Coordinates of C-alpha atoms in Angstrom, one line a residue:
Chain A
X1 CA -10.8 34.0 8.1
X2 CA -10.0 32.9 4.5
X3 CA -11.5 29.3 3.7
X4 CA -8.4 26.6 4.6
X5 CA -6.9 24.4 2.2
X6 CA -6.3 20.7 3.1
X7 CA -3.0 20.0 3.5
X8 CA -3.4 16.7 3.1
X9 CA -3.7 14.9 -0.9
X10 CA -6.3 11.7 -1.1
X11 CA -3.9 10.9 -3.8
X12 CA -0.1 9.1 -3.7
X13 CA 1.5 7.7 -6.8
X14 CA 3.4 4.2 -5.4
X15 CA 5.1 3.9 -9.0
X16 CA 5.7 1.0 -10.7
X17 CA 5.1 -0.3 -14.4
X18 CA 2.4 -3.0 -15.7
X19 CA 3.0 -4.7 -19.4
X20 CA 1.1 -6.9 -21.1
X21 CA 1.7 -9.0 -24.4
X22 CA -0.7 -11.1 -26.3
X23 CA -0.5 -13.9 -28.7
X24 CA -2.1 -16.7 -30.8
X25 CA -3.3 -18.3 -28.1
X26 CA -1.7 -16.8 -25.0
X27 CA -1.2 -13.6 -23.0
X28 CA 1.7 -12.6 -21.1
X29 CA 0.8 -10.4 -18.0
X30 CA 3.7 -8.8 -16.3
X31 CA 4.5 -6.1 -13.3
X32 CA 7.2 -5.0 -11.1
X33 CA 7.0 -5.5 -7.2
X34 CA 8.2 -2.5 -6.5
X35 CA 6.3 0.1 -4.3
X36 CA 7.5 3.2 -3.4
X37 CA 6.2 6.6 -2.3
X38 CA 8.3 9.9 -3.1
X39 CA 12.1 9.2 -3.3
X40 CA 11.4 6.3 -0.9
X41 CA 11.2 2.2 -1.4
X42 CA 8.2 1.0 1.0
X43 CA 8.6 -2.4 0.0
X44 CA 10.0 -4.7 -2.8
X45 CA 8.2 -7.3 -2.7
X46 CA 4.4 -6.0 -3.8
X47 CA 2.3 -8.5 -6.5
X48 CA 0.3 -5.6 -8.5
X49 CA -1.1 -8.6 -10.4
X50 CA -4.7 -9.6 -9.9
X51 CA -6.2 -12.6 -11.5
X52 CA -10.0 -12.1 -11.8
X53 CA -11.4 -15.0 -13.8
X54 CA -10.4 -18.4 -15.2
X55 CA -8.6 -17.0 -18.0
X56 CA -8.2 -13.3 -17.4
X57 CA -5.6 -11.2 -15.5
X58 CA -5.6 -7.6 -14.3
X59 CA -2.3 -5.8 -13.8
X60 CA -2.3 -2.3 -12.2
X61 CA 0.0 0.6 -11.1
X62 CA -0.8 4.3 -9.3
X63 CA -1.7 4.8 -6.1
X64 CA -2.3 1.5 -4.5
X65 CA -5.1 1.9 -1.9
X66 CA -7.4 2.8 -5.0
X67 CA -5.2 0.0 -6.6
X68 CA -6.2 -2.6 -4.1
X69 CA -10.0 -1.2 -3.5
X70 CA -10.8 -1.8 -7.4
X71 CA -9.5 -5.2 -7.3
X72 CA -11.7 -5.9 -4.3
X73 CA -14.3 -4.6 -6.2
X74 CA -13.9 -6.3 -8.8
X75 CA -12.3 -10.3 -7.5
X76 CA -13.7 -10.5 -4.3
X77 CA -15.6 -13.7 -4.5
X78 CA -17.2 -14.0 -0.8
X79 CA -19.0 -10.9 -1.3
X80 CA -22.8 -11.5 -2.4
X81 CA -24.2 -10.3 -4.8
X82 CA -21.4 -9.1 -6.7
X83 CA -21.1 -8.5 -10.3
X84 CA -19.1 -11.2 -11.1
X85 CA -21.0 -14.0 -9.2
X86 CA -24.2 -12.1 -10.5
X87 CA -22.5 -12.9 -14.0
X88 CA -21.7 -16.3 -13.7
X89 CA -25.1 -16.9 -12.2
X90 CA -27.1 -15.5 -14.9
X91 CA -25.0 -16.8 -17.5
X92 CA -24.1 -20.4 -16.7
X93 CA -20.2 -19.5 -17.6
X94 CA -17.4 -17.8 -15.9
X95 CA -16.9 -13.9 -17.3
X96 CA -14.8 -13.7 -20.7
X97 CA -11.9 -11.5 -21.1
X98 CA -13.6 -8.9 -23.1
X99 CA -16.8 -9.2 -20.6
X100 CA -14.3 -8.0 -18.0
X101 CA -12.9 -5.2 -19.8
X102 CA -16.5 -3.7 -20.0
X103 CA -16.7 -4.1 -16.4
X104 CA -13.6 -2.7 -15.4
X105 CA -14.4 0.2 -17.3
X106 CA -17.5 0.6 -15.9
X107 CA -16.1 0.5 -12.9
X108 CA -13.3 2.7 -13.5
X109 CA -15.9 5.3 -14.9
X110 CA -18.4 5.2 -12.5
X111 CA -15.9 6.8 -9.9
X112 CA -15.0 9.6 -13.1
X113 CA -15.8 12.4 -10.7
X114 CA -12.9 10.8 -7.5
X115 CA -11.3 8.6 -9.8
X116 CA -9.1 5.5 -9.0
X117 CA -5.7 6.9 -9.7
X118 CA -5.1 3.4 -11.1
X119 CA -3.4 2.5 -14.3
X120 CA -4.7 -0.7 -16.2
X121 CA -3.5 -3.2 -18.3
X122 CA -5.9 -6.8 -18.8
X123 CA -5.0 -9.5 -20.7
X124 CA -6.2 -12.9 -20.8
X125 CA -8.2 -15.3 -23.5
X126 CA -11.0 -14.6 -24.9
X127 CA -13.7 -16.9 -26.0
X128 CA -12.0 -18.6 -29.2
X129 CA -9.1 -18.7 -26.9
X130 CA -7.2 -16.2 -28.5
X131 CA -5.1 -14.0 -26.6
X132 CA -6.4 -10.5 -25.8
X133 CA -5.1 -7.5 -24.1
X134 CA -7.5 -4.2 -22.7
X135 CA -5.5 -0.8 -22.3
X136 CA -7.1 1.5 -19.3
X137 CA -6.5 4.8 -18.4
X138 CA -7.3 5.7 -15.0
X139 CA -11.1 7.2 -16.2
X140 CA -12.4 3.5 -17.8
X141 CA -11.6 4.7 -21.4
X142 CA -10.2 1.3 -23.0
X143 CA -8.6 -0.4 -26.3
X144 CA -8.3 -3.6 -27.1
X145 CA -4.4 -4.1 -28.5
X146 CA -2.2 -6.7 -28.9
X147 CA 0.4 -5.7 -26.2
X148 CA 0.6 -2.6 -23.9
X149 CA 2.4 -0.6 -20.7
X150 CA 0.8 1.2 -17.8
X151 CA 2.6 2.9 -14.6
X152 CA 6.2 5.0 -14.2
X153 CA 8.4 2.7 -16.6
X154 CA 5.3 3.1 -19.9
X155 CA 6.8 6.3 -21.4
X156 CA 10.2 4.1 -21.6
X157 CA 8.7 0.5 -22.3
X158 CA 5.8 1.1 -24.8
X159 CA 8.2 2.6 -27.7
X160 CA 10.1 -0.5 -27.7
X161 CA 7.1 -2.7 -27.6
X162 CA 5.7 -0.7 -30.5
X163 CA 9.4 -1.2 -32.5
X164 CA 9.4 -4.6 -31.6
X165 CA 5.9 -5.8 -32.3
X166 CA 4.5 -3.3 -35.1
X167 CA 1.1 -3.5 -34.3
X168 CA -1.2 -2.5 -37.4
X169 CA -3.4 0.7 -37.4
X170 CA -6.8 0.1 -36.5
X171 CA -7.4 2.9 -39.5
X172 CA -6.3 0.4 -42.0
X173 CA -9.1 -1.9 -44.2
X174 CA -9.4 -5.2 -44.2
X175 CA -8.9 -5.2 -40.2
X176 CA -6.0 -6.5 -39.6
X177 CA -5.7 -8.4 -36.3
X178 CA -3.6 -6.8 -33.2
X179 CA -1.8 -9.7 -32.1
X180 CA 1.4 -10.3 -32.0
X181 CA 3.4 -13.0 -34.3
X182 CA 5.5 -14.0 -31.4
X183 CA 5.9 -17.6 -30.0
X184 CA 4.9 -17.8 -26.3
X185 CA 8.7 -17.9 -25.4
X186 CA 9.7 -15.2 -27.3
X187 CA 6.8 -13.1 -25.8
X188 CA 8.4 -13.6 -22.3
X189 CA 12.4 -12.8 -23.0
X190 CA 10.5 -9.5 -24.9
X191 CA 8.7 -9.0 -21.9
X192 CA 11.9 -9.6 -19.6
X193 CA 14.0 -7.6 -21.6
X194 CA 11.6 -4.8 -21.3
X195 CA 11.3 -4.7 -17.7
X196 CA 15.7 -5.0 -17.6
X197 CA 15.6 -1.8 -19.1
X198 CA 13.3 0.1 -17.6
X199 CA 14.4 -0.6 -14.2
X200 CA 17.6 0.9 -15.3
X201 CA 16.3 4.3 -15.9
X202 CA 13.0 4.6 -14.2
X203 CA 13.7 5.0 -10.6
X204 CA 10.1 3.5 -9.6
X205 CA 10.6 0.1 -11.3
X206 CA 13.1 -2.6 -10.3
X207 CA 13.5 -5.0 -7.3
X208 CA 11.8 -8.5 -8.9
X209 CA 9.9 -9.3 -11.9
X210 CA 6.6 -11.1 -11.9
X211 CA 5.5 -13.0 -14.8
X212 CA 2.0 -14.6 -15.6
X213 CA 1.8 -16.4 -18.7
X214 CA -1.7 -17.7 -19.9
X215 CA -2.7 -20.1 -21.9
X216 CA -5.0 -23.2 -23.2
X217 CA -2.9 -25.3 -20.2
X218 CA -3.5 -22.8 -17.4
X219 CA -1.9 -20.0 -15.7
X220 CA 1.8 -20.2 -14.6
X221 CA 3.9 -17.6 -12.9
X222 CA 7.3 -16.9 -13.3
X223 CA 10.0 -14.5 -11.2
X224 CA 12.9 -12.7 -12.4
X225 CA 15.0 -10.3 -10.2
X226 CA 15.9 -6.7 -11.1
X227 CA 17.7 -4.1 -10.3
X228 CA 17.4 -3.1 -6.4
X229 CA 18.6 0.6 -7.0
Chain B
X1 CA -34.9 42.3 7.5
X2 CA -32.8 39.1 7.6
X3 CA -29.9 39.4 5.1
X4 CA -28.7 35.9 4.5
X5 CA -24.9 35.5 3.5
X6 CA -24.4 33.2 0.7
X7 CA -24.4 29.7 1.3
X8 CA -22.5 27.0 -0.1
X9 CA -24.2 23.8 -1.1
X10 CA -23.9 21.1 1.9
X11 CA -22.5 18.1 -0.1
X12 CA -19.7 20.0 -2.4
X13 CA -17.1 18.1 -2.5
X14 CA -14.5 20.4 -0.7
X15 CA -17.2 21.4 2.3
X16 CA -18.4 24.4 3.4
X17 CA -16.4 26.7 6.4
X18 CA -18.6 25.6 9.1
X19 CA -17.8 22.0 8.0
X20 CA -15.2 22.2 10.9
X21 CA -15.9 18.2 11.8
X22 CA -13.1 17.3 9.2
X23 CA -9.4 16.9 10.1
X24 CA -7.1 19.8 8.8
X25 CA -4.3 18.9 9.9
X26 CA -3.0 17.3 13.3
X27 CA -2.5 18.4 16.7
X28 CA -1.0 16.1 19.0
X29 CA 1.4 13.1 17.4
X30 CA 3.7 10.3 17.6
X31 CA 6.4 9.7 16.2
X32 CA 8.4 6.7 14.2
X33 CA 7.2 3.4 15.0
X34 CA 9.6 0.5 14.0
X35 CA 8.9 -2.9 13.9
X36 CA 10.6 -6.2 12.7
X37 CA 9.7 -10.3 12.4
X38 CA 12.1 -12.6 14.5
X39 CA 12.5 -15.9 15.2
X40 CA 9.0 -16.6 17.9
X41 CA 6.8 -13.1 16.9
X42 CA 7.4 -9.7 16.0
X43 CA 9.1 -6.9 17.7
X44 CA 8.1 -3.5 17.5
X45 CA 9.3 0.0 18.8
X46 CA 8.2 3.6 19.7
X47 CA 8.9 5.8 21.8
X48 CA 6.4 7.5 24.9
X49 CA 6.5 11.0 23.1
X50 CA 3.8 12.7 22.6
X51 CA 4.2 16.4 20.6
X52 CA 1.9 19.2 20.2
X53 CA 3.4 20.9 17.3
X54 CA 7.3 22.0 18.5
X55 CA 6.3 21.5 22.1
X56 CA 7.4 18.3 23.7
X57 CA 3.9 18.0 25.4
X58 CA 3.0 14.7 26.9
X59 CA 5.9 12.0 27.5
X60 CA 4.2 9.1 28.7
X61 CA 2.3 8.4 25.7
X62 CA 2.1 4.5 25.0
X63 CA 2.0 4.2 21.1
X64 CA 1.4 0.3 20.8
X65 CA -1.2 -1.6 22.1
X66 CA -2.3 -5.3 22.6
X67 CA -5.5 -6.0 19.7
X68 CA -7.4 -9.1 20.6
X69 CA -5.0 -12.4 21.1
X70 CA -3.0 -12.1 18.2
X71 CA -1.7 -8.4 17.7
X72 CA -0.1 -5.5 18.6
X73 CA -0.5 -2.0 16.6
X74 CA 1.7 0.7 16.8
X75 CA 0.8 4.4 15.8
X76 CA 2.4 7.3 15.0
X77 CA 0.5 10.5 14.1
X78 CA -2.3 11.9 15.7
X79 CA -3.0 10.4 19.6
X80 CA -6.8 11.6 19.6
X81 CA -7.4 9.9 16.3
X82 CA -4.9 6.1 17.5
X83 CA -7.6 6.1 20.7
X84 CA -10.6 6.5 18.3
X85 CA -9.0 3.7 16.4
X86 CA -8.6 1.8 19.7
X87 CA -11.9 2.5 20.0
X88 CA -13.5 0.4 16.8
X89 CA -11.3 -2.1 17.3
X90 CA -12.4 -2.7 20.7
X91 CA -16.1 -3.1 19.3
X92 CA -14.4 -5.5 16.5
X93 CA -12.6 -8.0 19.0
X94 CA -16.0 -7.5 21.0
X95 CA -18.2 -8.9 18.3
X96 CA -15.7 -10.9 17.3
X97 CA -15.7 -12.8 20.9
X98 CA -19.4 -12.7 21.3
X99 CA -19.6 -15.4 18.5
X100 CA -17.9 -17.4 20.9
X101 CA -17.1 -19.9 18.3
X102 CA -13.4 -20.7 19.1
X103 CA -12.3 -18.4 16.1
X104 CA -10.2 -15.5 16.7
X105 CA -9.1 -12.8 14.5
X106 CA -5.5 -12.8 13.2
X107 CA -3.4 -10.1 12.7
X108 CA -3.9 -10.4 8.9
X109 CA -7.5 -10.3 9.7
X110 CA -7.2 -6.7 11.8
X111 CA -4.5 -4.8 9.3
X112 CA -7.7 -5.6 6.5
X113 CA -9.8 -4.2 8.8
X114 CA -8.0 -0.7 9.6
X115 CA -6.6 -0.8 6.0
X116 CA -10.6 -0.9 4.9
X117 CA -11.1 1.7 8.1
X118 CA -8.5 4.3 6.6
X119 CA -9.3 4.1 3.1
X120 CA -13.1 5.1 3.5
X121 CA -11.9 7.9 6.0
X122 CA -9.8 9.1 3.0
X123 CA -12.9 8.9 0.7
X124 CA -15.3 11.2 3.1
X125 CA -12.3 13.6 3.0
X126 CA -12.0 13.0 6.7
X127 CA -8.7 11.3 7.4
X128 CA -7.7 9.5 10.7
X129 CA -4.3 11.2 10.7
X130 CA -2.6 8.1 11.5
X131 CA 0.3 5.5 10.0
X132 CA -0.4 2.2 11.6
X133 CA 1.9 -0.8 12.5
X134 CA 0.1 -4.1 12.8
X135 CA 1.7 -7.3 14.6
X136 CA 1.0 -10.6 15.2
X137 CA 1.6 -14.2 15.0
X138 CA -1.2 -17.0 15.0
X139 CA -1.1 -20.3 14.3
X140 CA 2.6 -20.0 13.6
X141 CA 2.1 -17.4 11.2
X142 CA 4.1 -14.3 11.9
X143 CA 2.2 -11.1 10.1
X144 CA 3.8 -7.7 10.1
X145 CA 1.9 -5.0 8.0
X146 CA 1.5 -1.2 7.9
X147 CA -0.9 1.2 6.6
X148 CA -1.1 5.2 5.9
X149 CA -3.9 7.2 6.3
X150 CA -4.5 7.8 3.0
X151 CA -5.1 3.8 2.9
X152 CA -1.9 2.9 1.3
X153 CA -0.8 -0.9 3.2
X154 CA 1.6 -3.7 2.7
X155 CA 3.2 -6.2 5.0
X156 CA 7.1 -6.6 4.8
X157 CA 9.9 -8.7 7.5
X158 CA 10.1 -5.1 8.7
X159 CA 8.1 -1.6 8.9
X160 CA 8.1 1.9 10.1
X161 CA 6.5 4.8 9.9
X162 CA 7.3 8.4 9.7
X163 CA 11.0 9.3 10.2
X164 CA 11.8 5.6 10.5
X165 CA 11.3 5.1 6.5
X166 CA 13.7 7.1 6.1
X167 CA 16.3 6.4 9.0
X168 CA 15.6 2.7 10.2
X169 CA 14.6 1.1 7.1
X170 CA 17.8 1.5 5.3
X171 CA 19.4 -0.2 8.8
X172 CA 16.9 -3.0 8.6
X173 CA 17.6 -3.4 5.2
X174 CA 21.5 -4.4 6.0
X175 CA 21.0 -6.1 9.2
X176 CA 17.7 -7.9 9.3
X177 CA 17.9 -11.7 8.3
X178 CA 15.3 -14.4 8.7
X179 CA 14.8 -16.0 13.0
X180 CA 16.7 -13.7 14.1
X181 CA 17.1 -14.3 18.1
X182 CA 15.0 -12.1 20.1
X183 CA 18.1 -10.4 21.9
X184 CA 19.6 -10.1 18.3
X185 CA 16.1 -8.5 17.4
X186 CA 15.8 -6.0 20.4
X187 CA 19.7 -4.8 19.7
X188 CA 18.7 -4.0 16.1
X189 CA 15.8 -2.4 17.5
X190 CA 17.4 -0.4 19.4
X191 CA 19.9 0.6 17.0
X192 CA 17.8 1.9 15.0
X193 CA 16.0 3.9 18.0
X194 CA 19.0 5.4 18.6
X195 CA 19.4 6.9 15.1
X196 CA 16.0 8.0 15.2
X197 CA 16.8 9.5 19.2
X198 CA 19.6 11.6 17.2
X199 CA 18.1 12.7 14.3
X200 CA 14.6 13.6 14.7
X201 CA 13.5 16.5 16.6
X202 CA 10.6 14.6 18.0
X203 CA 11.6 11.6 19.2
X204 CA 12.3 11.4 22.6
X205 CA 14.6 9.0 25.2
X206 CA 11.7 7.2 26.8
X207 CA 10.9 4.2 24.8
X208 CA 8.8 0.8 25.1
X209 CA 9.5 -2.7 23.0
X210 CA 6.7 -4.4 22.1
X211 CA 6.7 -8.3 21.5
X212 CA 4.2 -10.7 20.6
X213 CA 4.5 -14.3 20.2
X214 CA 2.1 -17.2 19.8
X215 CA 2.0 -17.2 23.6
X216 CA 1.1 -13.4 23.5
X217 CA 2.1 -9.9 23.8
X218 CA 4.5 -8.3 26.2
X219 CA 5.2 -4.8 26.3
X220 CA 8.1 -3.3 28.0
X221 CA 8.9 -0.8 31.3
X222 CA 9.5 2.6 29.7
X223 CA 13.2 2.8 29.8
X224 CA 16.1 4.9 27.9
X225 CA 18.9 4.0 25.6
X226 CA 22.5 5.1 26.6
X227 CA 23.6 7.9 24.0
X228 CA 26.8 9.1 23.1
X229 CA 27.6 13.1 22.5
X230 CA 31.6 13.4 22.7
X231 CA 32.2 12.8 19.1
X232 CA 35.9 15.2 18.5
X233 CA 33.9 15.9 15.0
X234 CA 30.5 17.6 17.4
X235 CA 32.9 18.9 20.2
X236 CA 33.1 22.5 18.6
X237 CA 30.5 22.7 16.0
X238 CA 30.4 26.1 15.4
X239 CA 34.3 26.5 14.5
X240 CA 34.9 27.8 11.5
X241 CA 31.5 28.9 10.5
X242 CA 30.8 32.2 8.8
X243 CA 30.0 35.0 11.5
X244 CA 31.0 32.6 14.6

């Protein structure tokens, strides 16, 4: 009898797009709340935002059970030892922004060979303060950039992002710094806009906006609705 | 002389043929299970069917069961692999009670549990062919979540599995609206039921309503809902077709 084939796929993609913008001295973190599997809607109302220290901010799309087990691996605080208590332990300070973009990576990479079908933006500020942003593809390979989009709306979102913000080519010498020259205001209607129109033609974004917006104050959270088709 | 055939490493990642102990596919299953917040609790829904492939094999199949004090899960999918569920969770609200500490695990508490449960089955390869409905209320909270067996969960004001995404959802969509009254919550219920008793070939006229409150968890006498067939548009449905 010829060797069965499962019928069955450990993978599911629950769509959805991630974007992330940074500044001066913020960082604008934003997703949809959509999550949907085929041509269905399972739910609109779905936070794929994870904050995993002080100042830093995960957003992620895919398939949300790997999703939802890398940010428990990663945030999940009553666990002991884990990597980031181990950190803040050893260190006397809470993980930095770019000290969490290693680990995620890590992370992401150390499953290489099952991967988490999980698409990563992280944005936060780093040590000076400054905003940062760390572009993931589902293996741990990273970037830092000064903005980015992950999920089902990135093909649609990330052209406008790169027409709106020019970021310059790492090739060019002196380094020129990736951040944007927006004002923190501006870097949220850009981020609004986005999202406006790539729920209109990507089928997996819409139903709400959710915003988080960091900066030397704190972390705030915003909502905007979208389109429910 | 022993001729040995060839043999395939134990630990590849897709198994070798006489690694029979992992789910293919399913044998026996449930149906849609649909379930809804109200006013005092949740409600939730499924019928008593229980099919082995096209066969209509075992019809007094109860899909939803009382967890602990504070929830009610519903399954559809594979029966053997809901009672080894049933199982676990037994030995969870067992441990769980021998601390004896006044605590109690919430519903919230019990959907982590199976979503953690049905995500490492997915891992191993080994799925518990299952989509789960988990229901509760404690300490005033109401909780109403779902998860797939490939580990995929949320909690919404209403769920279902199977058919009912695609039949009772869209209903619940239009109709559902925050403390609704619990005979306001049973009608939509059972509206929805009733598309599902049309339209899917596996659902069957033998259904249970499930509902838990802060006081506890009820579940209904197996009854039927009244259906109608008369429609003029059904009366002759083969007039006019090709070769009738």
């Amino acid at each position: 009898m010829p060797k069965q084939q499962a019928n069955w796929s450990p993978y599911d993609n629950n769509g959805g797009s991630c974007v992330a913008v940074s500044g001066a001295d913020y960082c604008v973190i934003a997703a949809d709340t959509r999550m949907s599997t085929g041509y269905n809607i399972l739910t609109r109302d779905y936070s794929k935002i994870c904050k995993l220290a002080d100042k830093c901010v995960m957003a992620s799309s895919g398939f949300q059970a790997d999703v939802k087990a890398l940010q428990k691996h990663l945030a999940a605080r009553h666990l002991v030892p884990l990597k980031i208590q181990i950190y803040q332990h050893q260190h006397n300070k809470q993980m930095s922004c770019p000290a969490m973009a290693q680990l995620l990576s890590n992370t992401l990479y150390y499953k290489r060979f099952f991967p988490y079908y999980s698409f990563n933006v992280l944005g936060g500020l780093d040590n000076e303060g400054k905003g940062c942003v760390f572009t993931y593809d589902a293996v741990g390979s990273y970037e830092k950039v000064g903005y980015s989009s992950q999920g089902s709306g990135s093909t649609l979102i990330m052209p406008f992002l790169d027409n709106q913000l020019k970021s310059p080519s790492p090739l060019l010498l002196p380094v020129q710094d990736a951040v944007t020259p927006l004002a923190e205001a501006e870097a949220v209607d850009l981020v609004k806009t986005v999202f406006a129109s790539a729920s209109e033609r990507d089928i997996y974004t819409g139903d709400k906006l959710e915003i988080v917006v960091i900066n030397a104050d704190g972390i705030r959270r915003e909502h905007m609705d979208l389109r429910k088709d | 002389m022993q001729f040995m055939a060839s043999k395939q490493p134990e630990n590849s990642l897709l198994g070798p043929e006489s690694d029979s102990q992992r789910t293919l596919y399913p044998y026996v299953t449930g149906t849609s299970v649909v379930a809804l917040k109200y006013k005092d609790g949740i409600l939730m829904a499924a019928d008593m069917g229980g099919s082995y492939g096209s066969t209509l094999r075992y019809k007094s199949v109860e899909r939803m069961k009382p967890i602990g004090k504070h929830s009610l899960l519903g399954a559809s999918g594979e029966i053997s692999d809901f009672q080894e569920i049933l199982h676990y969770l037994d030995e969870l609200i067992l441990y769980d009670n021998m601390w004896d500490d006044g605590n109690s695990l919430g519903p919230k508490e019990v959907h982590n549990y199976l979503t953690r449960v049905m995500y490492n089955r997915r891992n191993k390869f080994n799925p518990l062919w299952n989509s789960l409905v988990l229901g509760g209320v404690k300490n005033g909270q109401k909780y109403l979540g779902t998860v797939s067996m490939i580990g995929v969960n949320f909690e919404d004001n209403h769920v279902a599995t199977g058919f009912g995404n695609h039949l009772a959802r869209p209903i619940l969509r239009q109709e559902w609206h925050e403390n609704l009254s619990f005979e306001d919550g049973v009608r939509l219920l059972e509206k929805c039921m009733r598309v599902l008793l049309y339209r899917d070939r596996s659902a069957i006229n033998k259904l249970q309503i499930a509902k838990i409150t802060e006081e506890g968890s009820t579940i209904s006498q197996p009854y039927s809902l009244k259906t109608y067939w008369e429609f003029s548009a059904f009366a002759n449905p083969a007039q006019g077709a090709v070769g009738s």
